[in-house]
XYZ file of C-alpha atoms in Angstrom:
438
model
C -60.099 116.032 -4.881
C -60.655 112.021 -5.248
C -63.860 112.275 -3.686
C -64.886 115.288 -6.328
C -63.288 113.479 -9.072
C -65.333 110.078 -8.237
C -68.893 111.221 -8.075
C -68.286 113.171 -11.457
C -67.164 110.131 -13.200
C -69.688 108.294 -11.260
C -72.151 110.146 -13.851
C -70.566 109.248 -17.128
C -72.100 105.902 -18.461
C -74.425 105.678 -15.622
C -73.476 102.119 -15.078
C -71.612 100.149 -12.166
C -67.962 100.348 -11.622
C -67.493 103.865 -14.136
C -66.495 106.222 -10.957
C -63.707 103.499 -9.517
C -62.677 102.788 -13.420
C -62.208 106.503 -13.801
C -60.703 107.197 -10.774
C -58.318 104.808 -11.460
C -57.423 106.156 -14.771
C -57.058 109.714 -13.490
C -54.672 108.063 -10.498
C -52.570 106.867 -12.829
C -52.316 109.062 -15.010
C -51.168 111.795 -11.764
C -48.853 109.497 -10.605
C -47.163 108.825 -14.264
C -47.151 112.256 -15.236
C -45.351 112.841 -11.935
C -43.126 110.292 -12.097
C -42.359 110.935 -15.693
C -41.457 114.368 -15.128
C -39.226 113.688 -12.077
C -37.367 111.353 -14.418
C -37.190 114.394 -16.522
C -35.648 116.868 -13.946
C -33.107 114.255 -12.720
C -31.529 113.588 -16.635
C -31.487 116.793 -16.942
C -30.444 118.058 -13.849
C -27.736 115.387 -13.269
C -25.841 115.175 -16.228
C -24.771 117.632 -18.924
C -27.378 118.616 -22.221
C -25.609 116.550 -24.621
C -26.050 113.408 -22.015
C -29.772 114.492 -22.007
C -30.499 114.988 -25.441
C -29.172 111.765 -26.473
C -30.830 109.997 -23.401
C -34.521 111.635 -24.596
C -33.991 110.798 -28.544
C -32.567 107.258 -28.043
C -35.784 106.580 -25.473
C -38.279 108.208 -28.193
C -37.258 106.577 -31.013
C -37.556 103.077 -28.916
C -41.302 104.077 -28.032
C -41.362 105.287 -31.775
C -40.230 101.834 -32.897
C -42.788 99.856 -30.237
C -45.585 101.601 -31.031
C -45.347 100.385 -34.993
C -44.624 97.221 -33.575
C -47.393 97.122 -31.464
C -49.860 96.773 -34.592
C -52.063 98.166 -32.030
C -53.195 94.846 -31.336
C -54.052 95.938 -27.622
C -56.847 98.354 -28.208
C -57.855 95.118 -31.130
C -58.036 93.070 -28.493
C -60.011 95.922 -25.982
C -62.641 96.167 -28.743
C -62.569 92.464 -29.360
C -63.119 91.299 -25.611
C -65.638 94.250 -24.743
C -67.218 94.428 -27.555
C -68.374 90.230 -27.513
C -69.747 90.835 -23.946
C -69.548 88.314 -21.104
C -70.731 85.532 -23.108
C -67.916 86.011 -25.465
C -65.169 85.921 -22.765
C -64.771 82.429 -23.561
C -62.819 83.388 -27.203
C -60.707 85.757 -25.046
C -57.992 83.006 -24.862
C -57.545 82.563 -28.568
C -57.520 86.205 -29.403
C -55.315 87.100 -26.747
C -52.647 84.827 -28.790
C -53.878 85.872 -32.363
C -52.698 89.249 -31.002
C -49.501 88.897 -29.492
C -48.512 85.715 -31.461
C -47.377 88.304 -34.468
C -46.969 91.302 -32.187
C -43.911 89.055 -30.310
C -42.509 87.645 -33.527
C -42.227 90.837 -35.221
C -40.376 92.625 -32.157
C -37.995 90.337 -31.609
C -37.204 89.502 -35.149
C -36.572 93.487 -34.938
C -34.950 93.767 -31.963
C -32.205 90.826 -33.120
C -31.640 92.886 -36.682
C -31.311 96.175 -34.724
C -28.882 94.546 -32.335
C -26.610 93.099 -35.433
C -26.481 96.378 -37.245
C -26.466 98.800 -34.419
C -23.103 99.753 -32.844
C -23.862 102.007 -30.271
C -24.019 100.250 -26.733
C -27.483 102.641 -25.954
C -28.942 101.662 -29.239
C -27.950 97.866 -28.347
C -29.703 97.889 -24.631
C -33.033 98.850 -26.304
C -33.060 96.184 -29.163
C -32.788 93.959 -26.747
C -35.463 95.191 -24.153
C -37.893 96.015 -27.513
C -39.937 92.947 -27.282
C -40.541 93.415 -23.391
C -41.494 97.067 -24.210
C -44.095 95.805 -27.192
C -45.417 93.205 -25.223
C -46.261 94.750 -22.230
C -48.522 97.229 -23.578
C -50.027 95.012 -25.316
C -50.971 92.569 -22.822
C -51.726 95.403 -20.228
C -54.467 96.640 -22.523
C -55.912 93.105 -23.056
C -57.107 93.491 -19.013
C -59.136 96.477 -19.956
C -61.313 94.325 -22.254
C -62.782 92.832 -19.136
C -63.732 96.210 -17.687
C -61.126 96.471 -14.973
C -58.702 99.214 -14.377
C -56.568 97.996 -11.365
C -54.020 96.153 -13.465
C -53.691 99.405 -15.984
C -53.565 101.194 -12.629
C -51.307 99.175 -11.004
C -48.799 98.269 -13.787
C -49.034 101.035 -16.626
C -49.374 103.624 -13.564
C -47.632 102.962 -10.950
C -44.916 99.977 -11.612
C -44.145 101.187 -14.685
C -43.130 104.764 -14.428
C -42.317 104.830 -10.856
C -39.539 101.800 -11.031
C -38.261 104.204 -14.123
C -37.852 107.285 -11.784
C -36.286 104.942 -8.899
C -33.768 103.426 -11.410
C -32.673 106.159 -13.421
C -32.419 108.241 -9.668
C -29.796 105.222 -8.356
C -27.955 105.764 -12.233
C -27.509 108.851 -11.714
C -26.482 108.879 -7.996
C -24.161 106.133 -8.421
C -21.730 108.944 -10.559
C -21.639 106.242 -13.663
C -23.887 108.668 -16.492
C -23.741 107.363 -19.210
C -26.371 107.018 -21.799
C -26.441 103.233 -22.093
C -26.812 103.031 -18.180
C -29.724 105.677 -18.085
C -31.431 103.898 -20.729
C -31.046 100.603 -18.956
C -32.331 102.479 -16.035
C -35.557 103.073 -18.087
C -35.950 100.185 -19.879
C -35.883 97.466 -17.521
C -39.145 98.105 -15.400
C -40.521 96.759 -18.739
C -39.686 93.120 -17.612
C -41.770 92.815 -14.315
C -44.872 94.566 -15.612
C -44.962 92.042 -18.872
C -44.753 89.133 -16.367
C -47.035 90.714 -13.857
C -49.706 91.214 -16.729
C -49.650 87.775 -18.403
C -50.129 86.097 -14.724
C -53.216 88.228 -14.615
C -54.444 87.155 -17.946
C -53.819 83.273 -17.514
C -55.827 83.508 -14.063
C -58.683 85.599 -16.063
C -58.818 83.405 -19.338
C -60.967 80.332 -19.638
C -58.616 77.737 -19.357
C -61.036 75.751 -22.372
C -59.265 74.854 -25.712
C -59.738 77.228 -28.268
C -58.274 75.803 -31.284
C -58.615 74.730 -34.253
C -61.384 76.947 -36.702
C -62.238 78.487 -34.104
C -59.242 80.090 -32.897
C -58.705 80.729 -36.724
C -62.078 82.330 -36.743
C -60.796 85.061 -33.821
C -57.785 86.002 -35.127
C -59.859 87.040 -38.395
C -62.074 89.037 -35.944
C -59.645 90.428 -34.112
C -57.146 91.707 -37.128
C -60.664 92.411 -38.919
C -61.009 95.184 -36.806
C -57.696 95.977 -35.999
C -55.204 96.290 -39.174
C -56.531 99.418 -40.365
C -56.190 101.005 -36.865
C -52.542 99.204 -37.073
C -51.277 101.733 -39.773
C -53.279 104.362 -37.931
C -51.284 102.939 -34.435
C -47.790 103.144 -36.370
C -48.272 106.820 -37.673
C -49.285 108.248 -34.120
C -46.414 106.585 -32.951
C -44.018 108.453 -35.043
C -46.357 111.362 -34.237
C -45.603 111.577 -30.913
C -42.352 111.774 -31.284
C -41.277 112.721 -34.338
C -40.843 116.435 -33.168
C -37.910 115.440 -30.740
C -35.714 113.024 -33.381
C -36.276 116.193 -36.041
C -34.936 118.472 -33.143
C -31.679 115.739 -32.523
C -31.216 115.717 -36.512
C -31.820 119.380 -37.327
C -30.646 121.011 -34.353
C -28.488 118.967 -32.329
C -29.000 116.673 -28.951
C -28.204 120.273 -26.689
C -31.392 121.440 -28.605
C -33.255 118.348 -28.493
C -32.758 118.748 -25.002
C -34.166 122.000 -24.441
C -37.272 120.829 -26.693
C -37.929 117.708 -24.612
C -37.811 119.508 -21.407
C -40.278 122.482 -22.088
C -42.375 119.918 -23.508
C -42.494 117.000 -21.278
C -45.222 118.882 -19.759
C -47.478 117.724 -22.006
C -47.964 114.116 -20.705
C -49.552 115.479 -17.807
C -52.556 116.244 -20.405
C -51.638 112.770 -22.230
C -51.716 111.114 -19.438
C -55.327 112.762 -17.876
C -56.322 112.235 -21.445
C -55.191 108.558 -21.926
C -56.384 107.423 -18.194
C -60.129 108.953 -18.874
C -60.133 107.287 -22.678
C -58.971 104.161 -20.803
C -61.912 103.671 -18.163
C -64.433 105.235 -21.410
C -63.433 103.085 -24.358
C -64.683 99.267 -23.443
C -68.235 101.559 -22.593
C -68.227 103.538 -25.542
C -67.453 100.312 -27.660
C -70.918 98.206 -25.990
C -72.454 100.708 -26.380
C -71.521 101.662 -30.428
C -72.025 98.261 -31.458
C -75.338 98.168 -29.464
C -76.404 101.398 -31.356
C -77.022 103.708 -28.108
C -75.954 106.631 -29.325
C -77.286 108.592 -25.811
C -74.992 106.628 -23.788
C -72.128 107.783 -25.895
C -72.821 111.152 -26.241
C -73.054 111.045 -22.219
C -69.610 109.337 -21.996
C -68.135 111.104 -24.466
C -69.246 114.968 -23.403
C -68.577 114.500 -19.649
C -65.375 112.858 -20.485
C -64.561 115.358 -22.004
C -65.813 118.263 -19.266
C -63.688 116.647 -17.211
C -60.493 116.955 -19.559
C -60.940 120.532 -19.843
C -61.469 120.932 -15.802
C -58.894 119.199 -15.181
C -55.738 120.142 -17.518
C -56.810 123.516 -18.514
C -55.697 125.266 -15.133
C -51.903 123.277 -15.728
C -51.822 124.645 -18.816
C -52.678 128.524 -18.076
C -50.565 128.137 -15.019
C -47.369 126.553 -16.864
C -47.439 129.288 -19.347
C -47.546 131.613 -16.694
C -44.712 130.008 -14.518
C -42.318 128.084 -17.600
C -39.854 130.482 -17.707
C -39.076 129.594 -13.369
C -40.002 125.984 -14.071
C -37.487 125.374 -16.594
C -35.105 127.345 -14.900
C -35.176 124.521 -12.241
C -33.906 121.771 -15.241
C -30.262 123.385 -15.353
C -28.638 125.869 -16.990
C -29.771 126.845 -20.551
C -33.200 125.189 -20.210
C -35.101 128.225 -19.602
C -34.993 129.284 -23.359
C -37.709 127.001 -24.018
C -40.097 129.392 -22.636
C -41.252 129.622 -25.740
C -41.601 126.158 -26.768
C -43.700 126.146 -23.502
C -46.633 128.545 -24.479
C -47.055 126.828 -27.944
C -47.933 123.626 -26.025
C -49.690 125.184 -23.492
C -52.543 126.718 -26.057
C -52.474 123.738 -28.308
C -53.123 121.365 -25.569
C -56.035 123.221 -24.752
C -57.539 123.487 -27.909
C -56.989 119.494 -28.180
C -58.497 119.063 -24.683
C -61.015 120.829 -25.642
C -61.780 118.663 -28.767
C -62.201 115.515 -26.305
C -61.109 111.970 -27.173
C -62.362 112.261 -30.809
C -60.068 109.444 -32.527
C -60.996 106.794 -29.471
C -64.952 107.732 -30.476
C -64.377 107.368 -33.773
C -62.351 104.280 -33.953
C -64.683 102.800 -31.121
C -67.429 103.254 -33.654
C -65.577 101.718 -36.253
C -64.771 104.412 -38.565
C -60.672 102.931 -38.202
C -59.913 104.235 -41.533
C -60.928 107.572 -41.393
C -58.629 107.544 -38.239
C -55.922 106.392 -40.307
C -56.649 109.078 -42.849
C -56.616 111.763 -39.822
C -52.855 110.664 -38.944
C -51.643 110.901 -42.328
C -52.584 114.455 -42.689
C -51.531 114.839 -39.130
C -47.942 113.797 -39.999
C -47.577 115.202 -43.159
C -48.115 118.508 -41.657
C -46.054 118.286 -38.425
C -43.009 116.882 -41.449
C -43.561 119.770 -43.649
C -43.414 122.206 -41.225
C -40.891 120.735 -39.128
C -38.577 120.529 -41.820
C -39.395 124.177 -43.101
C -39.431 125.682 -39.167
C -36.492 124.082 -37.214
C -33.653 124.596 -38.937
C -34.510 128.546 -38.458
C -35.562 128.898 -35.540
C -34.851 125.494 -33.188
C -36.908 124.310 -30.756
C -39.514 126.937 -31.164
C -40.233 125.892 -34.570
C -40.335 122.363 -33.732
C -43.106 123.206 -31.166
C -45.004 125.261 -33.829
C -44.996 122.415 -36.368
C -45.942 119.913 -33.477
C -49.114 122.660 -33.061
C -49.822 122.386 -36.329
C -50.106 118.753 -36.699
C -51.942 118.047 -33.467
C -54.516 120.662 -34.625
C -55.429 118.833 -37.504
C -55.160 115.622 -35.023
C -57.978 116.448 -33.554
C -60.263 119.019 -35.581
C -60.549 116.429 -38.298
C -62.043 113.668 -36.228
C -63.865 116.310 -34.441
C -65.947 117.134 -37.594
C -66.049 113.596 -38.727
C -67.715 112.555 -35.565
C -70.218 115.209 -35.661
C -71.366 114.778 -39.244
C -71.701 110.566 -39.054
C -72.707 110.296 -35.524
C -73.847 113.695 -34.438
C -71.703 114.231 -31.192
C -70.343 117.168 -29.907
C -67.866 117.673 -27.319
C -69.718 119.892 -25.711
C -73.947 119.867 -24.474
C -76.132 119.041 -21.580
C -73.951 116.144 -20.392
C -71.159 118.599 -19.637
C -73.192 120.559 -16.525
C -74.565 117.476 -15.477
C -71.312 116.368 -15.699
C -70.129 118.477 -12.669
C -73.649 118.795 -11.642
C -72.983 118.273 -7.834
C -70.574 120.820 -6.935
C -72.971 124.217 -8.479
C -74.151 125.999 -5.304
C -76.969 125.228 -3.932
């Protein structure tokens, strides 16, 4: 499968290093959907649904929290590194801090209120491991900038989410369940990859100065770029994971439960999704600004080939098999069946779509994506609020459908109309080109 995988890729920007970039992605991405899902089966399978439900909403309102915190000054800084070029590496330095200088501040100014006000001991552990959780993304994404993929591979892959499952597996062996422990468990891998990440960036950035106007002059750059797409970064944050705290508030934690484990399934498509976008987006960015508008319809329309060839066969076969699979969680789980084929067809209409909001904040348009979320959220709200109480978990999932519908369809159409790009044309057969019969 690598070898098949690689020479597709190999054909996407038709430049050097874009098959090892996205194999890389697509590596990681396996091996954190895996390990992610693991995690899953263990919580759920080792300690009772209340346990579980309050383990998955206090860990998805943390990543809720990070992810406004972020300001999504990491994919700033992606655009701001790849999109100066070689030449411009020498700036790297002083937008790396005019990114995470504010990024830090803000987290751990959070982190210390949310540790004064918050009495519950879960709540507690992630204030205090918020900052390590903002920063590491963060500073993980700033390596992309400079075209590689082994430290997103290596640290955001496999570090990362496998440390989690290893953790949380001695937790829950050890007989001591708790929620605070579990989330410990899951928050602390946090630590090594933030370190890890910075040592790679010190040995990467010219060691120059860069002070003075100059540095002021980046951060303007940088946050030029970047604050609308911060807003845009906040809402898709609550996006994500709004659907499981409206579960926990409407329906309970037991439900919540139930919710989260029919649809954890759906970061194997995030993840395929997010490791492709990854190895794509400093390409698609050069070549945006540079106006080549062939080159990103080739990136953008095999990307997005390979999406479909590659999720659309877990999808059919986890609505075919949910009913077994969730019957391996524990008792009661299977009831999300339903929840199950909602996600299942929505994530193939949205992988089917391609990575529309990367190509259309890549070329710049970062309000529009802002615009996109709003509408996004409003809907997934609305119905959430209208659906859930009524009908639990499946409701949730049908006002999650809803929203990521208009996710993606809205980007979809604004791409085409400004820039002319389809997800879909003669990139896609060449695409997988090498394996038609001969």
């Amino acid at each position: 499968m690598a070898p098949l995988i690689s020479a597709g890729l190999a054909r996407l920007p038709r430049v050097g290093g874009a098959a090892r970039d996205g194999l890389a992605g697509l590596v990681g991405a396996g091996v954190g959907a895996g390990a992610q899902f693991l995690t899953v089966v263990l919580v759920t399978r080792g300690t009772d649904r209340q346990t579980a439900g309050a383990f998955f909403t206090a860990t998805a309102l943390c990543l809720t929290v990070a992810g406004v915190l972020r300001l999504d000054a990491g994919n700033g800084l992606v655009h701001a590194i790849a999109g100066t070029g070689a030449c411009g590496h020498d700036r790297a330095r002083g937008q790396v801090r005019a990114a995470l200088a504010p990024v830090a501040a803000l987290s751990v100014a959070v982190g210390t209120v949310l540790f004064a006000c918050l009495s519950d001991p879960a709540f507690r552990v992630l204030a205090v491991a918020l900052p390590a959780v903002v920063c590491a993304d963060v500073l993980v994404s700033a390596t992309r900038g400079f075209g590689m993929m082994l430290p997103t591979l290596l640290l955001d892959g496999l570090l990362q989410p496998v440390a989690q499952l290893v953790l949380v597996s001695l937790a829950v062996a050890s007989g001591v369940r708790t929620v605070p422990v579990l989330v410990a468990a899951w928050a602390l891998p946090y630590v090594p990859v933030l370190c890890l990440a910075a040592l790679w960036l010190r040995g990467r950035l010219p060691h120059t100065p860069y002070a003075g106007p100059y540095a002021l002059e980046a951060a303007r750059e940088l946050w030029r770029h970047t604050w609308p797409r911060s807003a845009a970064a906040a809402i898709q944050a609550v996006f994500q994971r709004l659907d499981v705290m409206v579960v926990a508030v409407l329906a309970g934690p037991e439900e919540a439960a139930v919710y989260t484990a029919a649809t954890r399934f759906k970061v194997v498509g995030q993840l395929v999704n997010r490791g492709l976008a990854q190895a794509a987006q400093p390409r698609l960015v050069e070549a945006l600004t540079a106006g080549n508008l062939g080159r990103a319809r080739a990136l953008y329309q095999s990307a997005t080939t390979w999406l479909v060839a590659l999720t659309w066969p877990l999808w059919l076969g986890y609505a075919l098999c949910a009913p077994w699979l969730l019957g391996l969680l524990g008792d009661g789980y299977a009831s999300g069946a339903a929840v199950a084929l909602v996600l299942a067809v929505t994530m193939m209409l949205a992988g089917a779509c391609g990575m529309v909001d990367v190509v259309l904040t890549a070329a710049g348009y970062t309000r529009s994506s802002l615009a996109n979320l709003v509408a996004a959220i409003t809907v997934t709200t609305a119905c959430g609020v209208f659906l859930t109480p009524a009908y639990g978990a499946a409701g949730a999932a049908l006002a999650w459908a809803s929203g990521t519908l208009v996710k993606n369809l809205l980007p979809l159409w604004q791409i085409h109309r400004r820039l002319g790009l389809r997800p879909f044309g003669a990139h896609s057969l060449g695409a997988l080109r090498p394996w038609r019969p001969r």
